[in-house]
Amino acid sequence: MKRLESLDALRGLDLFFLVVMETMMWHLKGAINAPWFDSIMPYFNHVEWQGFSPWDLIMPLFMFMSGVTIPYSMQKYRDGAPRRDFFRRLAKRILLLWIFGMMVQGNLLALDPQHIYLFTNTLQAIAVGYLFAALIFLFCSWRAQIGIAIALLLAFWAAMEFIAIGGYGGGDYTPQGNLAEYIDRVVMGRFRDQAEVVDGQVVFREGYTYTWLLSSLNFVVTVLSGVFAGEILRSKQSQRWKLWMLFGIGAACVVVGWTMNAVHPVIKHIWTSSMTLVSSGYCFLLMWLFYYWIDCRGHNRHLTFLKVYGMNSITAYVVSHVINFSSVSTSLLRGLEQYTGAYYSSIIALANCAILFVILYIMYRKKIFLRV
């Protein structure tokens, strides 16, 4: 089956924003220090709590695209390939994603047992979503898959609305009073991200409002939404039918999600059901746009730049967070500091990104694609 070039390009765009644009925009903000530049920065930052910004789509899109690959990579197990190979492959992927997530989170490589946290990162959210989405894909019909996705969305909503424990929950969607916050604190305790043990007591960092355990219900839905897109794209239907399905599902999810916002707020920090629908809808629409432009219209020239990031996405993400190239960049470019002033840090940041790109480009040219 022909490779889905639109998926490589879209994944590459997502990783480019994540590993390059995020770094560059914040360095430039300090250097430019102008109201007009400050006015565009909200587009490169997460909303503080309720609502949704373009930057909030980065993580859901990464997860969505991991789901798109499932029908392509796992269909053979539906068709009779040994199931033991499926479980071995799935277990390896989940384990590696979890370890890489702990490395990216920053404390695993510090070798400090007091700062080892268990569930903190996008890669671990992908691991949870991918694990269950792959199992659901293998053992359930597409109707059952849709039913499970709806059930998970409703289960999260019902839990948030109707379960109240110790002053948390019961329809409370504030950062410190929601049920997902309570579950993470009680279950993970000291192993929750950024928690500290002070005088024998677990102290949670004030202002840390991301949740992971109850939110995992909707992590699964986000990856499953990618599975649905992958099944549409892999089907033998016409391109016209695929385009209508991608667009229609995407638009419907966005409308339903924003409608739910009135009673079940769109909050990325806790991955509410309304946010899951809104973000998945936008992901469908982006997939529709890229599939139309690249795979249908054939505008596949000049995609190398995006493919370099997209075809080694996990490598790009992990290396950009784990390895600091600043010592190399500073050694080579230190003479520019006297001439560039406030822009020097931006130049170093750009050089760091360039070093990473060269590594990825060499891997791309030599057809080295690291997958988990």
Coordinates of C-alpha atoms in Angstrom, one line a residue:
M1 CA 0.0 0.0 0.0
K2 CA 1.3 3.5 -1.0
R3 CA 2.7 5.5 2.0
L4 CA 0.4 8.2 3.3
E5 CA 2.6 11.2 2.6
S6 CA 0.1 13.6 4.1
L7 CA 0.5 11.9 7.5
D8 CA 4.3 12.3 7.3
A9 CA 3.9 15.9 6.4
L10 CA 1.3 16.7 9.1
R11 CA 3.4 14.9 11.8
G12 CA 6.4 16.8 10.6
L13 CA 4.6 20.1 10.9
D14 CA 3.5 19.2 14.5
L15 CA 7.0 18.3 15.5
F16 CA 8.4 21.4 13.8
F17 CA 6.2 23.6 16.0
L18 CA 7.0 21.6 19.1
V19 CA 10.8 21.4 18.8
V20 CA 11.6 24.6 16.8
M21 CA 8.8 27.2 17.0
E22 CA 8.2 26.9 20.7
T23 CA 11.9 27.6 21.5
M24 CA 12.4 30.4 18.9
M25 CA 9.2 32.4 19.7
W26 CA 10.0 32.7 23.4
H27 CA 13.6 33.7 22.8
L28 CA 12.4 36.3 20.2
K29 CA 9.8 37.6 22.7
G30 CA 12.5 38.6 25.1
A31 CA 14.7 40.1 22.4
I32 CA 12.0 42.1 20.5
N33 CA 10.1 43.2 23.6
A34 CA 7.4 44.9 21.6
P35 CA 3.6 45.0 22.1
W36 CA 2.9 43.8 18.5
F37 CA 5.0 40.7 19.1
D38 CA 3.4 40.1 22.6
S39 CA 0.0 40.2 20.9
I40 CA 0.8 37.1 18.8
M41 CA 2.3 35.1 21.7
P42 CA -1.0 33.7 23.0
Y43 CA -1.1 31.6 19.8
F44 CA 2.2 30.0 20.9
N45 CA 1.1 29.3 24.5
H46 CA -1.4 27.1 26.3
V47 CA -4.5 28.7 27.8
E48 CA -4.3 29.0 31.5
W49 CA -7.3 26.9 32.2
Q50 CA -10.6 26.9 30.3
G51 CA -10.6 27.4 26.5
F52 CA -8.5 26.4 23.6
S53 CA -5.6 28.0 21.8
P54 CA -3.8 26.8 18.6
W55 CA -0.9 25.7 20.8
D56 CA -3.2 23.4 22.7
L57 CA -3.6 21.3 19.6
I58 CA 0.1 20.2 19.5
M59 CA -0.3 17.3 22.0
P60 CA -3.7 16.0 20.8
L61 CA -2.5 16.0 17.2
F62 CA 0.6 14.0 18.2
M63 CA -1.7 11.5 19.9
F64 CA -4.2 11.5 17.0
M65 CA -1.5 10.7 14.5
S66 CA -0.3 7.7 16.5
G67 CA -3.8 6.4 16.2
V68 CA -3.9 6.9 12.4
T69 CA -1.0 4.5 12.1
I70 CA -2.7 1.6 13.9
P71 CA -4.9 0.4 11.0
Y72 CA -1.8 0.4 8.8
S73 CA 0.5 -1.4 11.2
M74 CA -1.9 -3.7 13.0
Q75 CA -4.3 -4.9 10.3
K76 CA -2.1 -7.9 9.6
Y77 CA -2.9 -9.2 13.1
R78 CA -6.6 -9.0 12.3
D79 CA -5.9 -10.9 9.1
G80 CA -4.3 -13.9 10.9
A81 CA -0.7 -12.9 11.8
P82 CA 0.3 -14.5 15.2
R83 CA -1.2 -12.7 18.1
R84 CA 1.9 -13.3 20.2
D85 CA 3.8 -11.0 17.9
F86 CA 1.1 -8.4 18.3
F87 CA 1.4 -8.5 22.1
R88 CA 5.2 -8.5 22.0
R89 CA 5.3 -5.5 19.7
L90 CA 2.7 -3.7 21.8
A91 CA 4.4 -4.3 25.1
K92 CA 7.8 -3.1 23.6
R93 CA 6.2 0.1 22.3
I94 CA 4.5 0.9 25.6
L95 CA 7.6 0.2 27.6
L96 CA 9.8 2.4 25.4
L97 CA 7.3 5.2 25.3
W98 CA 7.0 5.2 29.1
I99 CA 10.8 5.3 29.6
F100 CA 11.3 8.0 27.0
G101 CA 8.5 9.9 28.6
M102 CA 10.4 9.8 32.0
M103 CA 13.6 10.9 30.3
V104 CA 11.8 13.8 28.6
Q105 CA 10.2 14.8 31.9
G106 CA 13.7 15.6 33.0
N107 CA 14.3 13.6 36.3
L108 CA 15.0 10.1 35.2
L109 CA 18.5 10.9 33.9
A110 CA 19.3 12.9 37.1
L111 CA 19.4 9.6 38.9
D112 CA 17.7 11.1 42.0
P113 CA 15.2 8.7 43.4
Q114 CA 13.5 11.6 45.2
H115 CA 12.5 13.1 41.9
I116 CA 11.3 10.1 39.9
Y117 CA 7.8 10.7 38.8
L118 CA 5.6 8.1 37.0
F119 CA 3.1 9.7 34.7
T120 CA 3.9 13.1 33.5
N121 CA 4.4 13.4 29.8
T122 CA 2.9 13.4 26.3
L123 CA 4.7 10.2 25.4
Q124 CA 3.2 8.4 28.4
A125 CA -0.3 9.7 27.4
I126 CA 0.3 8.3 23.9
A127 CA 1.4 5.0 25.5
V128 CA -1.8 4.7 27.5
G129 CA -4.0 5.7 24.6
Y130 CA -2.1 3.5 22.1
L131 CA -2.3 0.5 24.3
F132 CA -6.1 0.4 24.6
A133 CA -6.8 1.8 21.2
A134 CA -4.7 -1.0 19.6
L135 CA -6.5 -3.7 21.7
I136 CA -9.8 -2.2 20.8
F137 CA -8.9 -2.1 17.1
L138 CA -7.8 -5.7 17.1
F139 CA -10.7 -7.2 19.0
C140 CA -13.7 -4.9 18.2
S141 CA -15.7 -4.1 15.2
W142 CA -15.8 -0.5 14.0
R143 CA -19.3 -0.1 15.5
A144 CA -18.0 -1.4 18.9
Q145 CA -15.0 1.0 18.6
I146 CA -17.4 4.0 18.2
G147 CA -19.5 2.7 21.1
I148 CA -16.5 2.4 23.3
A149 CA -15.3 5.9 22.4
I150 CA -18.7 7.4 23.3
A151 CA -18.9 5.4 26.5
L152 CA -15.5 6.7 27.6
L153 CA -16.5 10.3 26.9
L154 CA -19.7 9.8 28.9
A155 CA -17.8 8.0 31.7
F156 CA -15.4 10.9 32.2
W157 CA -18.2 13.5 32.1
A158 CA -20.3 11.5 34.6
A159 CA -17.4 11.0 36.9
M160 CA -16.6 14.7 36.9
E161 CA -20.2 15.7 37.4
F162 CA -21.6 13.2 39.9
I163 CA -18.7 11.9 42.0
A164 CA -17.8 14.0 45.0
I165 CA -15.0 13.0 47.5
G166 CA -13.5 15.1 50.2
G167 CA -14.5 18.4 48.8
Y168 CA -13.4 17.5 45.3
G169 CA -15.6 16.8 42.3
G170 CA -19.4 17.0 42.1
G171 CA -19.3 19.3 39.0
D172 CA -16.4 21.4 40.3
Y173 CA -14.1 22.3 37.3
T174 CA -11.7 24.6 39.1
P175 CA -8.0 23.8 39.0
Q176 CA -7.8 22.7 42.6
G177 CA -11.3 21.3 43.1
N178 CA -11.9 18.9 40.3
L179 CA -12.1 15.1 40.7
A180 CA -9.2 14.4 38.3
E181 CA -7.0 16.4 40.6
Y182 CA -8.1 14.5 43.7
I183 CA -7.5 11.1 42.0
D184 CA -4.0 12.0 40.9
R185 CA -3.0 13.3 44.3
V186 CA -4.4 10.2 46.2
V187 CA -3.2 7.5 43.8
M188 CA 0.2 8.9 42.7
G189 CA 1.0 10.8 45.9
R190 CA 4.8 11.4 46.0
F191 CA 5.2 10.1 42.4
R192 CA 2.9 12.8 41.0
D193 CA 4.9 15.2 38.8
Q194 CA 6.7 17.9 40.8
A195 CA 5.5 16.6 44.2
E196 CA 8.0 16.8 47.1
V197 CA 8.4 15.1 50.4
V198 CA 8.9 17.7 53.1
D199 CA 9.3 16.6 56.8
G200 CA 7.6 13.3 55.9
Q201 CA 4.6 14.9 54.2
V202 CA 3.9 14.9 50.5
V203 CA 3.7 18.5 49.2
F204 CA 2.1 19.1 45.8
R205 CA 3.4 22.1 43.8
E206 CA 1.0 24.9 43.8
G207 CA 0.0 25.8 40.2
Y208 CA 0.6 22.4 38.7
T209 CA -2.8 21.5 37.4
Y210 CA -2.3 18.8 34.8
T211 CA -4.0 15.5 35.5
W212 CA -3.3 12.0 34.1
L213 CA -5.2 9.1 35.6
L214 CA -8.9 9.9 35.1
S215 CA -7.8 11.9 32.0
S216 CA -6.5 8.6 30.5
L217 CA -10.1 7.7 29.6
N218 CA -10.0 10.5 27.1
F219 CA -6.4 9.9 26.1
V220 CA -7.8 6.6 24.7
V221 CA -10.6 8.4 22.9
T222 CA -8.1 10.8 21.3
V223 CA -6.0 8.0 19.9
L224 CA -9.1 6.1 18.9
S225 CA -10.2 9.2 16.9
G226 CA -6.9 8.8 15.0
V227 CA -7.8 5.1 14.5
F228 CA -11.1 6.1 12.9
A229 CA -9.3 8.5 10.6
G230 CA -6.8 5.7 9.7
E231 CA -9.6 3.3 8.9
I232 CA -11.2 5.8 6.6
L233 CA -7.9 6.6 4.8
R234 CA -7.0 2.9 4.5
S235 CA -10.5 1.9 3.1
K236 CA -11.0 1.0 -0.5
Q237 CA -13.6 3.8 -0.9
S238 CA -13.0 6.7 -3.3
Q239 CA -10.9 9.7 -2.4
R240 CA -14.1 11.8 -2.6
W241 CA -15.8 9.7 0.0
K242 CA -12.7 9.8 2.3
L243 CA -12.6 13.6 2.1
W244 CA -16.2 14.0 2.9
M245 CA -15.9 11.6 5.9
L246 CA -12.8 13.3 7.3
F247 CA -14.4 16.8 6.9
G248 CA -17.8 15.8 8.2
I249 CA -16.6 14.0 11.3
G250 CA -14.2 16.8 12.0
A251 CA -16.8 19.5 11.7
A252 CA -19.3 17.5 13.8
C253 CA -16.8 16.9 16.6
V254 CA -15.9 20.6 16.8
V255 CA -19.6 21.7 16.9
V256 CA -20.5 19.1 19.5
G257 CA -17.5 19.8 21.6
W258 CA -18.0 23.5 21.7
T259 CA -21.7 23.0 22.4
M260 CA -20.8 20.8 25.4
N261 CA -18.6 23.6 26.7
A262 CA -21.6 25.3 28.2
V263 CA -22.1 22.4 30.7
H264 CA -18.8 20.6 30.5
P265 CA -15.9 23.1 29.9
V266 CA -13.2 22.7 27.4
I267 CA -10.1 22.3 29.6
K268 CA -6.9 20.7 28.2
H269 CA -5.2 20.4 31.6
I270 CA -7.7 17.7 32.7
W271 CA -8.6 16.5 29.1
T272 CA -12.3 17.0 29.4
S273 CA -14.7 15.2 27.1
S274 CA -15.6 18.4 25.4
M275 CA -11.9 19.2 24.8
T276 CA -11.4 15.7 23.4
L277 CA -14.1 16.3 20.9
V278 CA -12.9 19.8 20.0
S279 CA -9.3 18.8 19.5
S280 CA -10.1 15.6 17.7
G281 CA -12.4 17.6 15.4
Y282 CA -9.5 20.0 14.5
C283 CA -7.2 17.0 14.0
F284 CA -9.7 15.5 11.5
L285 CA -9.9 18.8 9.7
L286 CA -6.1 19.1 9.4
M287 CA -5.9 15.5 8.2
W288 CA -8.6 16.3 5.6
L289 CA -6.7 19.4 4.4
F290 CA -3.3 17.6 4.2
Y291 CA -4.8 14.5 2.6
Y292 CA -6.6 16.6 0.0
W293 CA -3.6 18.8 -0.9
I294 CA -0.9 16.2 -0.8
D295 CA -2.3 12.8 -1.6
C296 CA -5.3 13.8 -3.7
R297 CA -4.0 16.9 -5.5
G298 CA -0.5 15.5 -5.7
H299 CA 1.3 18.6 -4.2
N300 CA 4.0 16.4 -2.7
R301 CA 7.1 18.4 -3.8
H302 CA 9.1 20.3 -1.3
L303 CA 8.0 18.1 1.6
T304 CA 11.4 16.9 2.6
F305 CA 11.7 19.5 5.3
L306 CA 8.6 18.2 7.0
K307 CA 9.4 14.6 6.4
V308 CA 12.7 15.0 8.1
Y309 CA 10.8 15.7 11.3
G310 CA 7.8 13.6 10.6
M311 CA 9.5 10.3 9.8
N312 CA 11.6 10.4 13.0
S313 CA 9.1 12.1 15.2
I314 CA 9.9 10.3 18.4
T315 CA 13.6 10.8 17.9
A316 CA 13.1 14.5 17.3
Y317 CA 10.9 14.9 20.4
V318 CA 13.1 13.0 22.8
V319 CA 16.5 14.4 21.5
S320 CA 15.2 18.0 21.6
H321 CA 14.2 17.6 25.3
V322 CA 17.0 15.4 26.5
I323 CA 20.1 16.8 24.8
N324 CA 21.2 20.4 25.1
F325 CA 23.3 21.5 22.2
S326 CA 24.0 24.9 23.6
S327 CA 27.6 24.1 24.5
V328 CA 28.4 23.3 20.8
S329 CA 26.4 26.4 19.6
T330 CA 28.0 28.7 22.1
S331 CA 31.5 27.4 21.3
L332 CA 31.1 28.1 17.6
L333 CA 29.1 31.3 17.8
R334 CA 30.3 33.1 21.0
G335 CA 31.9 35.9 18.9
L336 CA 28.5 37.1 17.7
E337 CA 27.4 38.0 21.2
Q338 CA 29.1 41.4 21.1
Y339 CA 27.3 42.3 17.9
T340 CA 23.8 40.8 18.4
G341 CA 23.0 41.9 21.9
A342 CA 19.6 40.7 23.0
Y343 CA 19.2 38.6 19.9
Y344 CA 22.2 36.4 20.9
S345 CA 20.1 33.9 22.8
S346 CA 17.8 33.6 19.8
I347 CA 20.8 32.8 17.6
I348 CA 22.0 30.1 20.0
A349 CA 18.5 28.7 20.1
L350 CA 18.3 28.6 16.3
A351 CA 21.7 27.0 16.1
N352 CA 20.6 24.3 18.5
C353 CA 17.6 23.6 16.3
A354 CA 19.8 23.5 13.3
I355 CA 22.1 20.9 14.9
L356 CA 19.1 18.7 15.6
F357 CA 17.8 19.2 12.0
V358 CA 21.2 18.1 10.6
I359 CA 21.1 14.9 12.7
L360 CA 17.5 14.2 11.6
Y361 CA 18.4 15.0 7.9
I362 CA 21.3 12.6 7.9
M363 CA 19.1 9.9 9.4
Y364 CA 16.5 10.7 6.7
R365 CA 19.0 10.5 3.8
K366 CA 20.4 7.2 5.1
K367 CA 16.8 5.9 5.7
I368 CA 17.3 5.4 9.4
F369 CA 13.9 5.7 11.0
L370 CA 13.8 4.9 14.7
R371 CA 10.4 3.5 15.7
V372 CA 9.2 2.1 19.0

